[in-house]
Structure formats: structure tokens, C-alpha cells
mmCIF file of C-alpha atoms in Angstrom:
data_model
loop_
_atom_site.group_PDB
_atom_site.id
_atom_site.type_symbol
_atom_site.label_atom_id
_atom_site.label_comp_id
_atom_site.label_asym_id
_atom_site.label_seq_id
_atom_site.Cartn_x
_atom_site.Cartn_y
_atom_site.Cartn_z
ATOM 1 C CA UNK A 1 27.410 1.016 -33.307
ATOM 2 C CA UNK A 2 31.103 1.586 -33.784
ATOM 3 C CA UNK A 3 32.843 -1.103 -32.109
ATOM 4 C CA UNK A 4 36.348 0.454 -32.325
ATOM 5 C CA UNK A 5 35.096 3.741 -30.515
ATOM 6 C CA UNK A 6 36.764 1.687 -27.051
ATOM 7 C CA UNK A 7 39.436 1.673 -28.068
ATOM 8 C CA UNK A 8 39.957 4.719 -29.851
ATOM 9 C CA UNK A 9 39.493 6.044 -26.626
ATOM 10 C CA UNK A 10 42.255 4.243 -24.849
ATOM 11 C CA UNK A 11 44.507 5.648 -27.498
ATOM 12 C CA UNK A 12 43.344 9.103 -27.159
ATOM 13 C CA UNK A 13 43.819 9.403 -23.059
ATOM 14 C CA UNK A 14 46.931 7.552 -23.819
ATOM 15 C CA UNK A 15 48.232 10.198 -26.144
ATOM 16 C CA UNK A 16 46.715 13.342 -24.795
ATOM 17 C CA UNK A 17 47.136 12.501 -20.979
ATOM 18 C CA UNK A 18 45.482 16.146 -19.753
ATOM 19 C CA UNK A 19 42.283 15.049 -21.229
ATOM 20 C CA UNK A 20 39.509 13.124 -19.254
ATOM 21 C CA UNK A 21 37.903 9.843 -20.387
ATOM 22 C CA UNK A 22 34.881 11.819 -21.394
ATOM 23 C CA UNK A 23 35.678 14.172 -23.319
ATOM 24 C CA UNK A 24 38.132 11.521 -24.813
ATOM 25 C CA UNK A 25 35.369 9.388 -25.799
ATOM 26 C CA UNK A 26 33.266 12.854 -26.394
ATOM 27 C CA UNK A 27 36.640 13.284 -28.620
ATOM 28 C CA UNK A 28 36.026 9.785 -30.452
ATOM 29 C CA UNK A 29 32.315 10.134 -30.832
ATOM 30 C CA UNK A 30 32.271 13.381 -32.811
ATOM 31 C CA UNK A 31 35.065 12.032 -35.573
ATOM 32 C CA UNK A 32 33.220 8.943 -36.147
ATOM 33 C CA UNK A 33 30.155 10.852 -36.465
ATOM 34 C CA UNK A 34 31.077 12.295 -39.184
ATOM 35 C CA UNK A 35 32.813 9.134 -40.821
ATOM 36 C CA UNK A 36 36.606 9.281 -39.912
ATOM 37 C CA UNK A 37 36.969 6.098 -37.973
ATOM 38 C CA UNK A 38 36.661 2.734 -39.676
ATOM 39 C CA UNK A 39 33.745 0.443 -38.562
ATOM 40 C CA UNK A 40 34.552 -3.291 -39.178
ATOM 41 C CA UNK A 41 31.114 -4.314 -38.803
ATOM 42 C CA UNK A 42 30.053 -1.951 -42.006
ATOM 43 C CA UNK A 43 30.560 -2.339 -46.005
ATOM 44 C CA UNK A 44 31.699 0.398 -47.425
ATOM 45 C CA UNK A 45 30.503 -0.478 -50.985
ATOM 46 C CA UNK A 46 32.547 0.428 -54.222
ATOM 47 C CA UNK A 47 35.501 2.173 -53.508
ATOM 48 C CA UNK A 48 36.345 5.431 -55.422
ATOM 49 C CA UNK A 49 38.677 7.888 -55.933
ATOM 50 C CA UNK A 50 38.684 11.738 -57.580
ATOM 51 C CA UNK A 51 39.745 12.280 -61.922
ATOM 52 C CA UNK A 52 40.239 15.157 -63.532
ATOM 53 C CA UNK A 53 36.368 14.017 -65.113
ATOM 54 C CA UNK A 54 34.907 13.473 -61.519
ATOM 55 C CA UNK A 55 34.905 10.411 -59.207
ATOM 56 C CA UNK A 56 35.164 7.245 -60.402
ATOM 57 C CA UNK A 57 36.232 3.272 -58.944
ATOM 58 C CA UNK A 58 39.391 2.244 -57.913
ATOM 59 C CA UNK A 59 41.276 -0.947 -60.064
ATOM 60 C CA UNK A 60 38.895 -3.066 -59.175
ATOM 61 C CA UNK A 61 36.623 -4.831 -61.369
ATOM 62 C CA UNK A 62 32.898 -3.826 -60.862
ATOM 63 C CA UNK A 63 30.562 -6.354 -60.372
ATOM 64 C CA UNK A 64 27.479 -6.411 -62.825
ATOM 65 C CA UNK A 65 25.621 -4.885 -60.375
ATOM 66 C CA UNK A 66 27.822 -1.619 -59.913
ATOM 67 C CA UNK A 67 27.668 -1.069 -63.597
ATOM 68 C CA UNK A 68 24.178 -0.716 -63.562
ATOM 69 C CA UNK A 69 24.305 1.158 -60.575
ATOM 70 C CA UNK A 70 26.772 3.810 -62.080
ATOM 71 C CA UNK A 71 25.287 3.623 -65.823
ATOM 72 C CA UNK A 72 21.553 4.719 -64.016
ATOM 73 C CA UNK A 73 22.979 6.944 -62.164
ATOM 74 C CA UNK A 74 24.657 8.187 -65.599
ATOM 75 C CA UNK A 75 21.172 8.128 -67.257
ATOM 76 C CA UNK A 76 19.371 9.797 -64.555
ATOM 77 C CA UNK A 77 21.602 12.531 -64.547
ATOM 78 C CA UNK A 78 21.589 13.601 -68.854
ATOM 79 C CA UNK A 79 17.833 13.671 -68.220
ATOM 80 C CA UNK A 80 18.470 15.956 -65.164
ATOM 81 C CA UNK A 81 20.989 18.055 -68.223
ATOM 82 C CA UNK A 82 18.155 17.734 -70.723
ATOM 83 C CA UNK A 83 15.011 18.590 -68.498
ATOM 84 C CA UNK A 84 17.077 21.832 -67.705
ATOM 85 C CA UNK A 85 17.626 22.575 -71.404
ATOM 86 C CA UNK A 86 13.939 22.349 -72.626
ATOM 87 C CA UNK A 87 12.547 24.134 -69.593
ATOM 88 C CA UNK A 88 15.446 26.880 -70.227
ATOM 89 C CA UNK A 89 15.023 26.988 -74.363
ATOM 90 C CA UNK A 90 10.993 26.283 -74.196
ATOM 91 C CA UNK A 91 9.351 28.304 -71.202
ATOM 92 C CA UNK A 92 8.773 31.296 -73.842
ATOM 93 C CA UNK A 93 6.770 29.328 -75.675
ATOM 94 C CA UNK A 94 2.874 29.348 -74.642
ATOM 95 C CA UNK A 95 1.875 26.098 -75.118
ATOM 96 C CA UNK A 96 4.732 24.551 -72.698
ATOM 97 C CA UNK A 97 3.482 23.593 -69.021
ATOM 98 C CA UNK A 98 6.566 22.207 -67.503
ATOM 99 C CA UNK A 99 8.951 19.338 -67.838
ATOM 100 C CA UNK A 100 9.389 16.446 -65.320
ATOM 101 C CA UNK A 101 11.832 13.706 -64.441
ATOM 102 C CA UNK A 102 10.932 10.573 -63.717
ATOM 103 C CA UNK A 103 13.881 8.655 -63.521
ATOM 104 C CA UNK A 104 16.081 8.665 -66.895
ATOM 105 C CA UNK A 105 12.847 9.473 -68.768
ATOM 106 C CA UNK A 106 10.964 12.864 -69.154
ATOM 107 C CA UNK A 107 7.358 13.834 -69.227
ATOM 108 C CA UNK A 108 6.953 17.210 -70.953
ATOM 109 C CA UNK A 109 3.275 18.581 -70.467
ATOM 110 C CA UNK A 110 1.380 21.159 -73.202
ATOM 111 C CA UNK A 111 -1.716 22.989 -73.487
ATOM 112 C CA UNK A 112 -2.946 22.972 -76.888
ATOM 113 C CA UNK A 113 -5.506 25.073 -78.492
ATOM 114 C CA UNK A 114 -4.544 24.313 -81.801
ATOM 115 C CA UNK A 115 -3.756 20.705 -84.047
ATOM 116 C CA UNK A 116 -0.463 22.535 -85.969
ATOM 117 C CA UNK A 117 0.692 23.181 -82.651
ATOM 118 C CA UNK A 118 0.567 19.575 -80.849
ATOM 119 C CA UNK A 119 1.644 18.380 -85.003
ATOM 120 C CA UNK A 120 5.017 20.743 -84.549
ATOM 121 C CA UNK A 121 5.729 19.295 -80.964
ATOM 122 C CA UNK A 122 5.500 16.107 -81.895
ATOM 123 C CA UNK A 123 8.276 16.624 -84.770
ATOM 124 C CA UNK A 124 10.151 18.581 -81.768
ATOM 125 C CA UNK A 125 10.038 15.283 -79.807
ATOM 126 C CA UNK A 126 10.338 12.820 -82.125
ATOM 127 C CA UNK A 127 6.619 11.580 -81.257
ATOM 128 C CA UNK A 128 4.747 8.767 -83.303
ATOM 129 C CA UNK A 129 1.264 9.040 -83.779
ATOM 130 C CA UNK A 130 -0.137 6.107 -81.696
ATOM 131 C CA UNK A 131 -3.981 6.158 -82.016
ATOM 132 C CA UNK A 132 -4.506 4.634 -78.525
ATOM 133 C CA UNK A 133 -3.050 7.006 -76.171
ATOM 134 C CA UNK A 134 -5.797 9.608 -76.842
ATOM 135 C CA UNK A 135 -7.902 10.158 -73.339
ATOM 136 C CA UNK A 136 -10.725 12.576 -73.304
ATOM 137 C CA UNK A 137 -8.514 15.402 -72.156
ATOM 138 C CA UNK A 138 -4.940 14.687 -72.942
ATOM 139 C CA UNK A 139 -3.564 13.061 -76.033
ATOM 140 C CA UNK A 140 0.052 11.010 -75.353
ATOM 141 C CA UNK A 141 2.961 10.015 -76.980
ATOM 142 C CA UNK A 142 6.086 8.587 -76.962
ATOM 143 C CA UNK A 143 9.486 9.737 -78.329
ATOM 144 C CA UNK A 144 13.261 11.236 -77.373
ATOM 145 C CA UNK A 145 15.527 14.852 -77.114
ATOM 146 C CA UNK A 146 18.846 14.347 -76.932
ATOM 147 C CA UNK A 147 18.790 10.372 -76.440
ATOM 148 C CA UNK A 148 16.112 10.372 -73.279
ATOM 149 C CA UNK A 149 13.031 9.013 -73.688
ATOM 150 C CA UNK A 150 9.869 11.683 -73.315
ATOM 151 C CA UNK A 151 6.186 11.382 -72.537
ATOM 152 C CA UNK A 152 4.790 14.039 -74.702
ATOM 153 C CA UNK A 153 1.465 15.064 -73.308
ATOM 154 C CA UNK A 154 -0.941 17.330 -74.705
ATOM 155 C CA UNK A 155 -3.812 18.673 -72.312
ATOM 156 C CA UNK A 156 -7.111 19.894 -74.788
ATOM 157 C CA UNK A 157 -5.462 18.348 -78.309
ATOM 158 C CA UNK A 158 -8.741 16.024 -78.410
ATOM 159 C CA UNK A 159 -10.682 18.707 -78.229
ATOM 160 C CA UNK A 160 -8.397 20.933 -80.705
ATOM 161 C CA UNK A 161 -9.364 17.491 -83.135
ATOM 162 C CA UNK A 162 -12.805 17.413 -82.445
ATOM 163 C CA UNK A 163 -13.005 21.318 -82.954
ATOM 164 C CA UNK A 164 -11.488 21.031 -86.411
ATOM 165 C CA UNK A 165 -13.683 18.152 -87.590
ATOM 166 C CA UNK A 166 -16.342 19.637 -86.482
ATOM 167 C CA UNK A 167 -14.916 23.081 -89.146
ATOM 168 C CA UNK A 168 -13.638 21.554 -91.568
ATOM 169 C CA UNK A 169 -16.265 20.931 -94.896
ATOM 170 C CA UNK A 170 -14.394 18.040 -96.185
ATOM 171 C CA UNK A 171 -12.497 16.449 -92.979
ATOM 172 C CA UNK A 172 -9.901 14.242 -93.620
ATOM 173 C CA UNK A 173 -7.479 12.482 -90.753
ATOM 174 C CA UNK A 174 -4.230 11.633 -91.434
ATOM 175 C CA UNK A 175 -1.763 10.833 -88.485
ATOM 176 C CA UNK A 176 -3.902 11.788 -85.925
ATOM 177 C CA UNK A 177 -4.355 15.498 -87.263
ATOM 178 C CA UNK A 178 -8.187 16.497 -89.261
ATOM 179 C CA UNK A 179 -7.528 18.187 -92.413
ATOM 180 C CA UNK A 180 -9.931 20.302 -94.224
ATOM 181 C CA UNK A 181 -9.028 19.390 -98.206
ATOM 182 C CA UNK A 182 -11.892 22.028 -99.218
ATOM 183 C CA UNK A 183 -9.696 24.669 -97.940
ATOM 184 C CA UNK A 184 -6.097 25.184 -99.170
ATOM 185 C CA UNK A 185 -3.297 23.787 -96.727
ATOM 186 C CA UNK A 186 -0.291 26.149 -95.878
ATOM 187 C CA UNK A 187 2.678 24.622 -95.495
ATOM 188 C CA UNK A 188 5.669 25.075 -93.245
ATOM 189 C CA UNK A 189 7.914 27.261 -95.788
ATOM 190 C CA UNK A 190 5.121 28.973 -96.675
ATOM 191 C CA UNK A 191 3.265 27.049 -100.161
ATOM 192 C CA UNK A 192 0.054 26.775 -100.361
ATOM 193 C CA UNK A 193 -0.939 23.158 -101.672
ATOM 194 C CA UNK A 194 -4.799 22.296 -103.052
ATOM 195 C CA UNK A 195 -6.436 19.321 -103.292
ATOM 196 C CA UNK A 196 -6.419 17.565 -106.306
ATOM 197 C CA UNK A 197 -8.215 14.365 -106.291
ATOM 198 C CA UNK A 198 -7.756 11.165 -104.224
ATOM 199 C CA UNK A 199 -5.239 7.568 -104.727
ATOM 200 C CA UNK A 200 -6.723 4.081 -105.249
ATOM 201 C CA UNK A 201 -6.457 3.727 -101.260
ATOM 202 C CA UNK A 202 -8.280 7.394 -100.666
ATOM 203 C CA UNK A 203 -4.614 8.753 -100.037
ATOM 204 C CA UNK A 204 -5.958 12.358 -100.713
ATOM 205 C CA UNK A 205 -3.026 13.708 -103.696
ATOM 206 C CA UNK A 206 -2.183 17.865 -103.174
ATOM 207 C CA UNK A 207 -0.200 20.106 -105.768
ATOM 208 C CA UNK A 208 1.235 23.451 -104.823
ATOM 209 C CA UNK A 209 -0.327 26.153 -106.819
ATOM 210 C CA UNK A 210 0.311 26.921 -109.822
ATOM 211 C CA UNK A 211 2.076 22.976 -110.707
ATOM 212 C CA UNK A 212 -0.073 20.458 -112.136
ATOM 213 C CA UNK A 213 2.472 17.488 -109.912
ATOM 214 C CA UNK A 214 0.859 16.376 -107.134
ATOM 215 C CA UNK A 215 2.209 14.263 -104.417
ATOM 216 C CA UNK A 216 0.211 12.598 -101.377
ATOM 217 C CA UNK A 217 -1.053 13.967 -97.572
ATOM 218 C CA UNK A 218 0.961 11.772 -96.114
ATOM 219 C CA UNK A 219 4.520 12.537 -98.122
ATOM 220 C CA UNK A 220 3.522 16.155 -98.083
ATOM 221 C CA UNK A 221 3.161 16.144 -93.948
ATOM 222 C CA UNK A 222 6.289 14.542 -93.810
ATOM 223 C CA UNK A 223 8.282 16.710 -96.158
ATOM 224 C CA UNK A 224 6.761 20.082 -95.809
ATOM 225 C CA UNK A 225 4.761 19.542 -92.281
ATOM 226 C CA UNK A 226 3.250 20.736 -90.193
ATOM 227 C CA UNK A 227 0.091 21.597 -92.889
ATOM 228 C CA UNK A 228 -2.073 24.330 -91.797
ATOM 229 C CA UNK A 229 -5.425 25.378 -93.301
ATOM 230 C CA UNK A 230 -5.646 28.606 -95.197
ATOM 231 C CA UNK A 231 -9.248 30.114 -94.071
ATOM 232 C CA UNK A 232 -10.123 33.022 -96.008
ATOM 233 C CA UNK A 233 -9.665 31.178 -99.817
ATOM 234 C CA UNK A 234 -11.341 27.834 -100.891
ATOM 235 C CA UNK A 235 -9.657 24.796 -102.443
ATOM 236 C CA UNK A 236 -9.457 24.713 -106.269
ATOM 237 C CA UNK A 237 -10.081 20.919 -106.141
ATOM 238 C CA UNK A 238 -9.862 19.429 -109.673
ATOM 239 C CA UNK A 239 -11.881 16.174 -110.659
ATOM 240 C CA UNK A 240 -11.033 12.469 -108.711
ATOM 241 C CA UNK A 241 -8.448 10.687 -110.154
ATOM 242 C CA UNK A 242 -9.188 7.118 -111.836
ATOM 243 C CA UNK A 243 -8.086 4.280 -110.052
ATOM 244 C CA UNK A 244 -4.567 4.431 -112.122
ATOM 245 C CA UNK A 245 -3.999 7.822 -110.750
ATOM 246 C CA UNK A 246 -1.552 8.637 -108.871
ATOM 247 C CA UNK A 247 1.102 11.066 -107.164
ATOM 248 C CA UNK A 248 4.365 12.525 -109.069
ATOM 249 C CA UNK A 249 6.809 12.548 -105.676
#
């Protein structure tokens, strides 16, 4: 209880002579409830003042704990803003389920029915493949978007990967995606790539249709991906390269 209430009531009674003691006490209690009476026993924390850019601390130096609290609040506010932007721009995509704010981090949930969807969303959220983060029905990854840490959850992605492996005549898994080297692969710009043997370390080599220069599957994915299978045309695979064979790019 505010220890100033009794003295404040006396002052109100002395000032407004026609006011009863009960009415004065009620008025003072209302002022206290509104935070308009100073309580000498209460700690009011950091004193703030309004600026053009919002509320800011006074010129008194902040403690390390106060600075950490302000930084945390700013990070959480930025995360909420990024979550709002993600939901506004991605809610029309059929894979997008929801975005959740967890403090200064985000959790983005997707429903994946094809591996190419997962590969595209991983690029969007800068998620690196983590082999150990696969559960029976969901694939998880950590990335960033606009400076905010994002946990990406791909529901049914493990099933999509298993289905792709079962359909593939010549399956090869790279970076969490199963490719069928017996089929041509289409890049993000529409170029068609064919399997042209393997490097000595087992990495598949690809070449664009009509060209002889070879590029590793890894570089093709990084530079021109995601790659999707062309299912109506068989691959024009040549004989595997020798141990000294290599890639052109």
C-alpha cells in the first residue's frame, strides 16, 4: 500500500473544505490506482522520456542488465515484424502452413509434397542441410531471414524423399535431395542437364544439353538449382569418365 495515501487525503481535505474525509480518500485512492501518486517504497525501474523515434532512457547511464533488456525487446519486436512480412507474402503458397514467433526467433511450418519445394524454401530461408535433423514425418533446418533466426519445419518431407528414391532408376542423394541420374534435370532457368559420368570421388558430372563441358552436381545445384526431374525424356548418359576426368566448372 502507498504510504503517502493518508497524507494525500489530509491535503485534499484541507484544500477542498467542503469535501468529506471519505470522499477525499476515494479520490486519492483513485489517483493512486492511476499511478499518479508517488510511492516511496516502490521501484520504478528505468526512467524513460519520449523522443521523435519513440521512448528512450534518460541521460542516466544504463546498467548492463538494462541494456540487455532493451536489446532483447528490440530483437523480439524485429522478429514480430519479420513474421508479419513472411505471413503476408507467403500465405498464398500452398506449402505454407504458419509462422510462429518464439521470442526473437521464428518457426516456419511447411507441408512438403515434392523435394523441389523443400529445396526452394531452404534457399529462401538460407537453411543448410543437417542430416541429423530428420524425424519420421518432418525435416528440420536452421536458417535466417532478414536477420532473424528461423527454424524451418518441412512436414512430410521425409516421405517425399523416400518416394523420390523409390521412383528413381539411378538414385543419388546430395544435400538432402534424391536425384534420378537416369533422367534429365531441369534447372531454375529451364536449362536441361544430363548425367555424364562421375568424378573419381563419386560426385556425378552433368552437362547442359548440346554442350560437352561438364559440371559437378554440387556446383549445378548451388549455381542453377533447384533441379527438378524431366520425367518424359531418358538421360543421354555417356560412359563414365576415367579417374583423371574432371569438371569444367
